[in-house]
CSV table of C-alpha atoms and ligand atoms in Angstrom, one decimal:
chain,number,residue,atom,x,y,z
A,11,MET,CA,0.0,0.0,0.0
A,12,ARG,CA,1.4,3.4,-1.0
A,13,ILE,CA,0.6,5.7,1.9
A,14,GLU,CA,0.9,9.4,1.5
A,15,TYR,CA,2.4,11.2,4.6
A,16,ARG,CA,1.3,14.7,5.3
A,17,LEU,CA,2.9,15.1,8.7
A,18,LEU,CA,2.9,18.1,11.1
A,19,PRO,CA,6.3,19.9,11.3
A,20,ASP,CA,8.0,19.2,14.7
A,21,CYS,CA,7.2,22.7,16.0
A,22,GLU,CA,3.4,22.1,15.6
A,23,ARG,CA,3.3,18.8,17.3
A,24,LYS,CA,1.7,18.6,20.8
A,25,GLU,CA,3.6,17.5,23.9
A,26,PRO,CA,2.5,14.0,25.1
A,27,PRO,CA,1.5,13.8,28.7
A,28,ALA,CA,4.4,13.6,31.2
A,29,PRO,CA,5.2,10.1,32.6
A,30,GLY,CA,2.8,9.4,35.5
A,31,ALA,CA,0.1,11.9,34.4
A,32,GLU,CA,-3.5,10.7,34.8
A,33,LEU,CA,-4.5,9.7,31.2
A,34,GLY,CA,-8.2,8.7,31.7
A,35,PHE,CA,-9.7,6.5,28.9
A,36,GLY,CA,-10.1,7.8,25.4
A,37,GLN,CA,-9.6,11.4,26.2
A,38,LEU,CA,-6.3,12.2,24.6
A,39,ARG,CA,-5.4,12.3,20.9
A,40,THR,CA,-2.0,12.0,19.2
A,41,ASP,CA,-0.8,14.3,16.4
A,42,HIS,CA,-2.0,12.2,13.4
A,43,MET,CA,-4.6,9.9,12.0
A,44,PHE,CA,-4.9,7.5,9.1
A,45,LEU,CA,-7.6,8.0,6.5
A,46,MET,CA,-8.6,5.9,3.4
A,47,ASN,CA,-11.5,6.4,1.1
A,48,TYR,CA,-13.8,3.8,-0.6
A,49,SER,CA,-15.6,4.7,-3.9
A,50,ASP,CA,-16.2,3.1,-7.3
A,51,GLY,CA,-15.9,-0.3,-5.7
A,52,GLY,CA,-12.4,0.1,-4.2
A,53,TRP,CA,-10.2,1.5,-1.4
A,54,HIS,CA,-7.9,4.3,-2.4
A,55,SER,CA,-6.0,7.4,-1.1
A,56,PRO,CA,-4.4,5.9,2.1
A,57,ARG,CA,-2.8,8.8,4.0
A,58,ILE,CA,-1.5,9.8,7.4
A,59,VAL,CA,-2.5,13.4,8.1
A,60,PRO,CA,-2.7,15.7,11.2
A,61,TYR,CA,-5.5,14.7,13.5
A,62,GLY,CA,-8.4,17.2,13.0
A,63,PRO,CA,-12.0,17.7,11.8
A,64,LEU,CA,-13.3,15.7,8.9
A,65,GLU,CA,-15.4,17.2,6.1
A,66,LEU,CA,-18.7,15.5,5.7
A,67,GLN,CA,-21.9,16.3,3.8
A,68,PRO,CA,-25.0,16.7,6.0
A,69,GLY,CA,-26.6,14.0,3.8
A,70,ALA,CA,-23.8,11.5,4.6
A,71,MET,CA,-25.6,8.2,5.2
A,72,CYS,CA,-23.8,7.4,8.4
A,73,LEU,CA,-25.5,10.4,10.0
A,74,HIS,CA,-29.0,9.1,9.1
A,75,TYR,CA,-29.0,5.4,9.0
A,76,GLY,CA,-26.1,4.5,11.3
A,77,GLN,CA,-23.9,2.7,8.8
A,78,THR,CA,-20.8,2.8,11.0
A,79,PHE,CA,-18.7,0.5,13.2
A,80,PHE,CA,-15.5,0.6,15.1
A,81,GLU,CA,-12.8,-1.5,16.7
A,82,GLY,CA,-10.7,-1.2,19.9
A,83,ILE,CA,-7.1,-2.5,20.0
A,84,LYS,CA,-4.2,-1.9,22.3
A,85,ALA,CA,-0.4,-1.4,21.8
A,86,PHE,CA,2.2,-1.5,24.6
A,87,LYS,CA,5.6,-0.1,25.1
A,88,HIS,CA,7.9,-2.8,26.3
A,89,ALA,CA,11.1,-2.7,28.4
A,90,ASP,CA,13.2,-2.7,25.2
A,91,GLY,CA,11.6,0.6,24.3
A,92,GLU,CA,9.8,-0.8,21.3
A,93,ILE,CA,6.0,-0.7,20.7
A,94,TYR,CA,4.1,-4.0,20.3
A,95,CYS,CA,0.5,-4.3,19.0
A,96,PHE,CA,-1.5,-6.9,20.8
A,97,ARG,CA,-3.6,-9.3,18.6
A,98,ALA,CA,-4.6,-6.7,16.1
A,99,ASP,CA,-5.1,-9.4,13.5
A,100,LYS,CA,-8.1,-10.6,15.5
A,101,ASN,CA,-9.6,-7.1,15.5
A,102,ALA,CA,-8.9,-6.8,11.8
A,103,GLU,CA,-10.8,-10.0,11.3
A,104,ARG,CA,-13.7,-8.8,13.4
A,105,MET,CA,-13.7,-5.5,11.6
A,106,ASN,CA,-14.5,-7.3,8.4
A,107,HIS,CA,-17.2,-9.3,10.2
A,108,SER,CA,-18.8,-6.1,11.3
A,109,ALA,CA,-18.5,-4.8,7.7
A,110,GLU,CA,-20.3,-7.8,6.4
A,111,ILE,CA,-23.2,-7.4,8.9
A,112,LEU,CA,-23.6,-3.7,8.0
A,113,CYS,CA,-23.3,-4.2,4.2
A,114,MET,CA,-20.1,-2.3,4.1
A,115,PRO,CA,-16.9,-3.2,2.2
A,116,ALA,CA,-14.2,-5.3,3.8
A,117,ILE,CA,-10.6,-4.0,4.1
A,118,PRO,CA,-7.9,-6.7,3.5
A,119,GLU,CA,-6.5,-7.5,6.9
A,120,ASP,CA,-2.9,-6.8,5.9
A,121,MET,CA,-3.9,-3.3,4.8
A,122,GLN,CA,-5.6,-2.6,8.2
A,123,LEU,CA,-2.5,-3.8,10.0
A,124,GLU,CA,-0.2,-1.7,7.9
A,125,ALA,CA,-2.3,1.3,8.5
A,126,ILE,CA,-2.3,0.8,12.3
A,127,HIS,CA,1.5,0.0,12.4
A,128,ARG,CA,2.5,3.0,10.3
A,129,LEU,CA,0.4,5.4,12.3
A,130,LEU,CA,1.8,4.0,15.6
A,131,ASP,CA,5.3,4.5,14.1
A,132,VAL,CA,4.6,8.1,13.3
A,133,ASP,CA,3.2,8.9,16.7
A,134,ARG,CA,5.4,6.5,18.7
A,135,ARG,CA,6.5,9.1,21.2
A,136,TRP,CA,2.9,9.2,22.5
A,137,CYS,CA,2.8,5.5,23.6
A,138,PRO,CA,2.6,5.4,27.4
A,139,SER,CA,4.4,2.9,29.6
A,140,GLU,CA,2.8,3.2,33.1
A,141,PRO,CA,1.1,0.2,34.6
A,142,GLN,CA,-2.5,-0.3,33.3
A,143,SER,CA,-1.8,2.2,30.4
A,144,SER,CA,-1.6,1.5,26.7
A,145,MET,CA,-2.0,3.2,23.3
A,146,TYR,CA,-5.7,2.6,22.6
A,147,ILE,CA,-6.2,2.3,18.9
A,148,ARG,CA,-9.6,3.1,17.4
A,149,PRO,CA,-10.1,2.1,13.8
A,150,PHE,CA,-13.6,2.9,12.4
A,151,MET,CA,-15.5,3.0,9.1
A,152,PHE,CA,-18.5,5.0,8.1
A,153,ALA,CA,-20.8,5.7,5.1
A,154,THR,CA,-20.1,9.0,3.4
A,155,GLN,CA,-22.4,9.0,0.4
A,156,ASP,CA,-24.7,12.0,0.3
A,157,SER,CA,-28.0,10.2,-0.2
A,158,LEU,CA,-31.2,9.7,1.7
A,159,GLY,CA,-32.4,6.4,0.3
A,160,VAL,CA,-32.2,3.6,2.8
A,161,LYS,CA,-29.7,1.3,1.1
A,162,PRO,CA,-26.0,0.6,1.5
A,163,SER,CA,-23.8,3.6,0.8
A,164,LYS,CA,-21.5,3.4,-2.2
A,165,GLU,CA,-18.8,5.5,-0.5
A,166,TYR,CA,-17.0,5.1,2.9
A,167,LEU,CA,-14.2,6.5,5.0
A,168,TYR,CA,-11.9,4.3,7.0
A,169,CYS,CA,-10.1,6.1,9.8
A,170,VAL,CA,-7.6,5.1,12.6
A,171,MET,CA,-7.0,7.3,15.5
A,172,LEU,CA,-4.9,6.8,18.6
A,173,SER,CA,-5.6,7.6,22.3
A,174,PRO,CA,-3.0,7.1,25.0
A,175,SER,CA,-5.2,5.7,27.8
A,176,GLY,CA,-5.3,4.4,31.3
A,177,ALA,CA,-7.9,1.9,32.7
A,178,TYR,CA,-11.5,2.0,31.3
A,179,TYR,CA,-13.1,1.9,34.7
A,180,LYS,CA,-12.0,4.5,37.3
A,181,GLY,CA,-9.7,2.7,39.8
A,182,GLY,CA,-8.7,0.1,37.1
A,183,PHE,CA,-8.5,-3.5,38.0
A,184,SER,CA,-8.5,-2.9,41.8
A,185,HIS,CA,-12.0,-1.5,41.7
A,186,ALA,CA,-14.9,-4.0,41.5
A,187,ILE,CA,-17.9,-2.6,39.6
A,188,ARG,CA,-21.7,-3.2,40.1
A,189,LEU,CA,-24.1,-4.5,37.5
A,190,LEU,CA,-27.9,-4.1,37.2
A,191,VAL,CA,-29.7,-7.3,36.5
A,192,THR,CA,-32.8,-6.2,34.4
A,193,ARG,CA,-35.2,-7.7,31.9
A,194,LYS,CA,-36.4,-4.2,30.9
A,195,TYR,CA,-33.7,-3.6,28.3
A,196,HIS,CA,-31.8,-5.9,25.9
A,197,ARG,CA,-28.7,-5.2,24.0
A,198,ALA,CA,-29.3,-7.3,20.9
A,199,VAL,CA,-31.5,-10.0,19.5
A,200,SER,CA,-30.9,-13.2,17.6
A,201,GLY,CA,-30.7,-12.3,14.0
A,202,GLY,CA,-29.7,-8.7,14.8
A,203,THR,CA,-26.4,-6.8,14.8
A,204,GLY,CA,-25.1,-8.0,18.2
A,205,THR,CA,-22.0,-9.7,16.9
A,206,ALA,CA,-20.9,-6.5,15.0
A,207,LYS,CA,-19.2,-3.6,16.7
A,208,ALA,CA,-21.9,-1.4,15.2
A,209,GLY,CA,-22.1,2.2,16.5
A,210,GLY,CA,-25.9,1.7,16.8
A,211,ASN,CA,-25.4,-1.1,19.4
A,212,TYR,CA,-23.5,1.4,21.6
A,213,GLY,CA,-26.0,4.3,21.0
A,214,ALA,CA,-28.8,2.0,22.0
A,215,SER,CA,-26.9,1.0,25.2
A,216,LEU,CA,-26.9,4.6,26.6
A,217,ARG,CA,-30.5,4.6,27.9
A,218,PRO,CA,-30.0,1.2,29.7
A,219,GLN,CA,-26.7,2.5,31.1
A,220,GLU,CA,-28.4,5.6,32.5
A,221,TYR,CA,-31.1,3.4,33.9
A,222,ALA,CA,-28.4,1.3,35.6
A,223,LYS,CA,-26.8,4.4,37.1
A,224,SER,CA,-30.2,5.4,38.6
A,225,PHE,CA,-29.9,2.2,40.7
A,226,GLY,CA,-26.3,2.9,41.6
A,227,ALA,CA,-24.9,0.4,39.2
A,228,ASP,CA,-22.1,1.0,36.6
A,229,GLN,CA,-23.5,-1.0,33.7
A,230,VAL,CA,-26.3,-3.5,32.8
A,231,LEU,CA,-25.9,-7.2,32.7
A,232,TYR,CA,-27.8,-7.9,29.5
A,233,LEU,CA,-30.0,-11.0,29.3
A,234,SER,CA,-31.1,-12.7,26.2
A,235,ALA,CA,-34.5,-11.4,24.9
A,236,ASP,CA,-35.2,-15.0,23.7
A,237,ASN,CA,-34.5,-17.1,26.8
A,238,GLY,CA,-33.1,-15.0,29.6
A,239,ALA,CA,-29.6,-16.4,29.4
A,240,ILE,CA,-26.8,-14.1,30.4
A,241,GLU,CA,-25.4,-12.3,27.4
A,242,GLU,CA,-22.8,-9.6,28.1
A,243,VAL,CA,-22.3,-6.1,29.6
A,244,GLY,CA,-22.1,-4.0,26.4
A,245,THR,CA,-18.6,-2.6,27.1
A,246,MET,CA,-17.3,-6.1,27.8
A,247,ASN,CA,-18.2,-9.8,27.9
A,248,HIS,CA,-19.2,-11.3,31.2
A,249,TYR,CA,-17.5,-14.2,33.1
A,250,HIS,CA,-17.9,-15.9,36.5
A,251,VAL,CA,-15.6,-18.2,38.4
A,252,LEU,CA,-16.6,-21.5,40.0
A,253,LYS,CA,-15.3,-22.8,43.3
A,254,ASP,CA,-12.8,-25.0,41.4
A,255,GLY,CA,-11.3,-21.9,39.7
A,256,ALA,CA,-12.8,-22.4,36.3
A,257,PHE,CA,-13.8,-19.2,34.3
A,258,ILE,CA,-17.2,-19.6,32.6
A,259,ILE,CA,-18.0,-17.3,29.7
A,260,PRO,CA,-21.5,-17.2,28.1
A,261,ASP,CA,-21.8,-19.1,24.8
A,262,PHE,CA,-21.4,-16.5,22.1
A,263,GLY,CA,-24.5,-17.3,20.0
A,264,ASP,CA,-25.3,-14.6,17.5
A,265,SER,CA,-26.2,-11.7,19.8
A,266,ILE,CA,-22.9,-11.4,21.8
A,267,LEU,CA,-19.8,-9.6,20.6
A,268,ARG,CA,-16.9,-12.1,20.4
A,269,SER,CA,-14.5,-10.3,22.7
A,270,VAL,CA,-10.8,-10.8,21.7
A,271,THR,CA,-10.0,-11.0,25.4
A,272,SER,CA,-12.5,-13.8,25.9
A,273,LEU,CA,-11.1,-15.7,22.9
A,274,SER,CA,-7.6,-15.2,24.3
A,275,VAL,CA,-8.6,-16.5,27.7
A,276,LEU,CA,-10.1,-19.6,26.0
A,277,GLU,CA,-6.9,-20.0,24.0
A,278,LEU,CA,-4.9,-19.8,27.2
A,279,ALA,CA,-7.1,-22.5,28.6
A,280,ALA,CA,-6.4,-24.7,25.6
A,281,LEU,CA,-2.7,-24.1,26.2
A,282,GLY,CA,-3.1,-25.2,29.9
A,283,LYS,CA,-2.4,-21.7,31.3
A,284,ALA,CA,-5.9,-21.1,32.6
A,285,ARG,CA,-9.2,-22.9,33.2
A,286,ALA,CA,-12.0,-21.5,31.1
A,287,ARG,CA,-14.9,-22.7,29.0
A,288,GLN,CA,-18.2,-21.5,27.5
A,289,GLU,CA,-21.7,-22.4,28.6
A,290,VAL,CA,-25.3,-21.2,28.2
A,291,ILE,CA,-25.9,-19.6,31.6
A,292,ARG,CA,-29.5,-19.2,32.9
A,293,VAL,CA,-29.6,-16.1,35.0
A,294,ASP,CA,-31.8,-17.6,37.8
A,295,LYS,CA,-29.3,-20.5,38.3
A,296,PHE,CA,-26.4,-18.0,38.1
A,297,LEU,CA,-27.9,-15.8,40.9
A,298,ASP,CA,-28.7,-18.9,43.1
A,299,ASP,CA,-25.1,-20.0,42.7
A,300,VAL,CA,-23.7,-16.6,43.6
A,301,ALA,CA,-26.0,-16.6,46.7
A,302,SER,CA,-24.9,-20.1,47.7
A,303,GLY,CA,-21.2,-19.5,47.1
A,304,GLU,CA,-20.9,-22.0,44.2
A,305,ILE,CA,-19.8,-18.9,42.2
A,306,ILE,CA,-17.0,-17.1,43.9
A,307,GLU,CA,-16.0,-14.4,41.5
A,308,ALA,CA,-17.4,-12.5,38.5
A,309,GLY,CA,-16.3,-9.8,36.1
A,310,GLY,CA,-15.9,-8.8,32.5
A,311,PHE,CA,-13.4,-9.3,29.7
A,312,GLY,CA,-12.8,-6.7,27.0
A,313,THR,CA,-10.0,-4.8,25.2
A,314,ALA,CA,-10.7,-1.6,27.1
A,315,ALA,CA,-11.8,-3.3,30.3
A,316,VAL,CA,-9.1,-6.1,30.2
A,317,VAL,CA,-10.3,-8.1,33.2
A,318,SER,CA,-12.8,-6.0,35.3
A,319,PRO,CA,-14.1,-7.6,38.5
A,320,VAL,CA,-17.8,-7.3,39.4
A,321,GLY,CA,-18.4,-7.1,43.2
A,322,GLU,CA,-22.2,-6.8,43.3
A,323,TYR,CA,-25.4,-7.4,41.3
A,324,VAL,CA,-28.1,-4.8,41.8
A,325,PHE,CA,-31.9,-5.3,41.3
A,326,GLU,CA,-34.7,-2.9,40.5
A,327,ASP,CA,-36.5,-3.7,43.8
A,328,GLY,CA,-33.5,-2.4,45.8
A,329,ARG,CA,-32.0,-5.9,46.6
A,330,THR,CA,-28.3,-6.4,46.1
A,331,LEU,CA,-26.3,-9.6,45.8
A,332,THR,CA,-22.6,-9.7,46.6
A,333,VAL,CA,-20.2,-12.0,44.7
A,334,GLY,CA,-17.5,-13.6,46.9
A,335,ASN,CA,-16.2,-10.9,49.2
A,336,GLY,CA,-17.5,-8.1,47.0
A,337,GLY,CA,-14.0,-7.1,46.0
A,338,VAL,CA,-11.3,-8.4,43.6
A,339,GLY,CA,-11.1,-12.2,43.8
A,340,GLU,CA,-7.8,-14.1,43.7
A,341,HIS,CA,-8.6,-16.0,40.4
A,342,SER,CA,-9.5,-12.8,38.6
A,343,ARG,CA,-6.3,-11.1,40.0
A,344,ARG,CA,-4.1,-14.0,38.8
A,345,LEU,CA,-5.6,-14.0,35.4
A,346,TYR,CA,-5.4,-10.3,35.0
A,347,GLU,CA,-1.8,-10.2,36.1
A,348,MET,CA,-0.9,-13.0,33.7
A,349,TYR,CA,-2.7,-11.4,30.8
A,350,ALA,CA,-1.4,-7.9,31.5
A,351,ALA,CA,2.2,-9.3,31.8
A,352,MET,CA,1.8,-11.0,28.4
A,353,GLN,CA,0.7,-7.7,26.9
A,354,THR,CA,3.6,-5.7,28.3
A,355,GLY,CA,6.2,-8.4,27.5
A,356,ASP,CA,6.9,-9.3,31.1
A,357,LEU,CA,5.7,-12.9,30.5
A,358,PRO,CA,6.0,-14.7,27.2
A,359,ALA,CA,2.8,-14.5,25.2
A,360,PRO,CA,1.6,-17.3,22.8
A,361,ASP,CA,3.1,-17.1,19.4
A,362,GLY,CA,1.7,-14.4,17.2
A,363,TRP,CA,0.0,-12.4,19.9
A,364,LEU,CA,2.4,-9.5,19.8
A,365,ARG,CA,3.8,-7.8,16.7
A,366,GLN,CA,6.5,-5.2,17.0
A,367,VAL,CA,5.9,-1.9,15.3
A,368,LYS,CA,8.6,-1.3,12.8
A,369,HIS,CA,10.6,1.9,12.3
A,370,TYR,CA,9.5,2.4,8.8
B,183,COI,C1,-13.2,-2.0,23.7
B,183,COI,O1,-13.1,-2.8,24.6
B,183,COI,O2,-12.2,-1.7,23.0
B,183,COI,C2,-14.4,-1.4,23.3
B,183,COI,O3,-14.7,-1.2,22.2
B,183,COI,C3,-15.4,-1.1,24.4
B,183,COI,C4,-15.6,0.4,24.3
B,183,COI,C5,-17.0,0.7,23.9
B,183,COI,C6,-15.0,1.3,25.2
């Protein structure tokens, strides 16, 4: 791919945050972004340009019919000073899955990876290295054709932006969150767009999230609209841990996003480095098992969330149910520490999970 570089002169580049500064999640931007257009049946004009406003017609179809999706990927600065992208190939694959679901064009995975790596190379001085921090990479695609007919757009823009970030939930891994158990709202239905990282899925999650907050919870534990089985949390997959230390992740079905973190935990289990499997989980049985102590820990897996423990389930009638000791459990801690150490290069990761960003 022949990428055009239109880079800021050194004197116009911003200063990255000082080491140790509070980064927050998704707040900061680096100096540049990657853009590529799709029209006349093909991708063209790949370029790295200063990060800034995009020009868009008011009739751009993404603004009206939600033809847009995104990904979330992380890169880490290792002790050797180099930057390594973590499992971006999995996200590139899921990007094309989302594209298929939303009738949008695929981007060859090697092109996506090159775009990400070249942008990381240009803005490499922004990559943080504090514990629980990373360069959060946000690729996304949206429909740009100026047309009001409800049909797939013929034109798109693919964009990659970077955000040096800390933990997704305030307090990071050491803070256990609360989930509202409700049958009032559902995230996705069978046959819908639940397996895509569609912007609309996240837009639709805002009202349930506000509802959860009104009960003092951080997020909703979504249940299947079909059979009440546990699905996911919207910003992450859900897991629980049995007394014997096994991590149980809900069966993906076709209404749950296939979290790269969940897939990685399952792969670690296949390699004998963790105990994990998938099951259909009936919520009533789940809650009984939490109450009886059969389930000793719970939490979420996600790129942004990594491993985020859940301490309490909250109900609309005011009841609450504590998992284990209500804090961060030992199994979750051990898994988190192993996974994070693999990401940062402090423990060897399975082959192919980390790819060094070249100095192009
Ligand atoms: C991620 O884990 O990267 C996500 O996309 C979740 C996000 C909505 C913050």
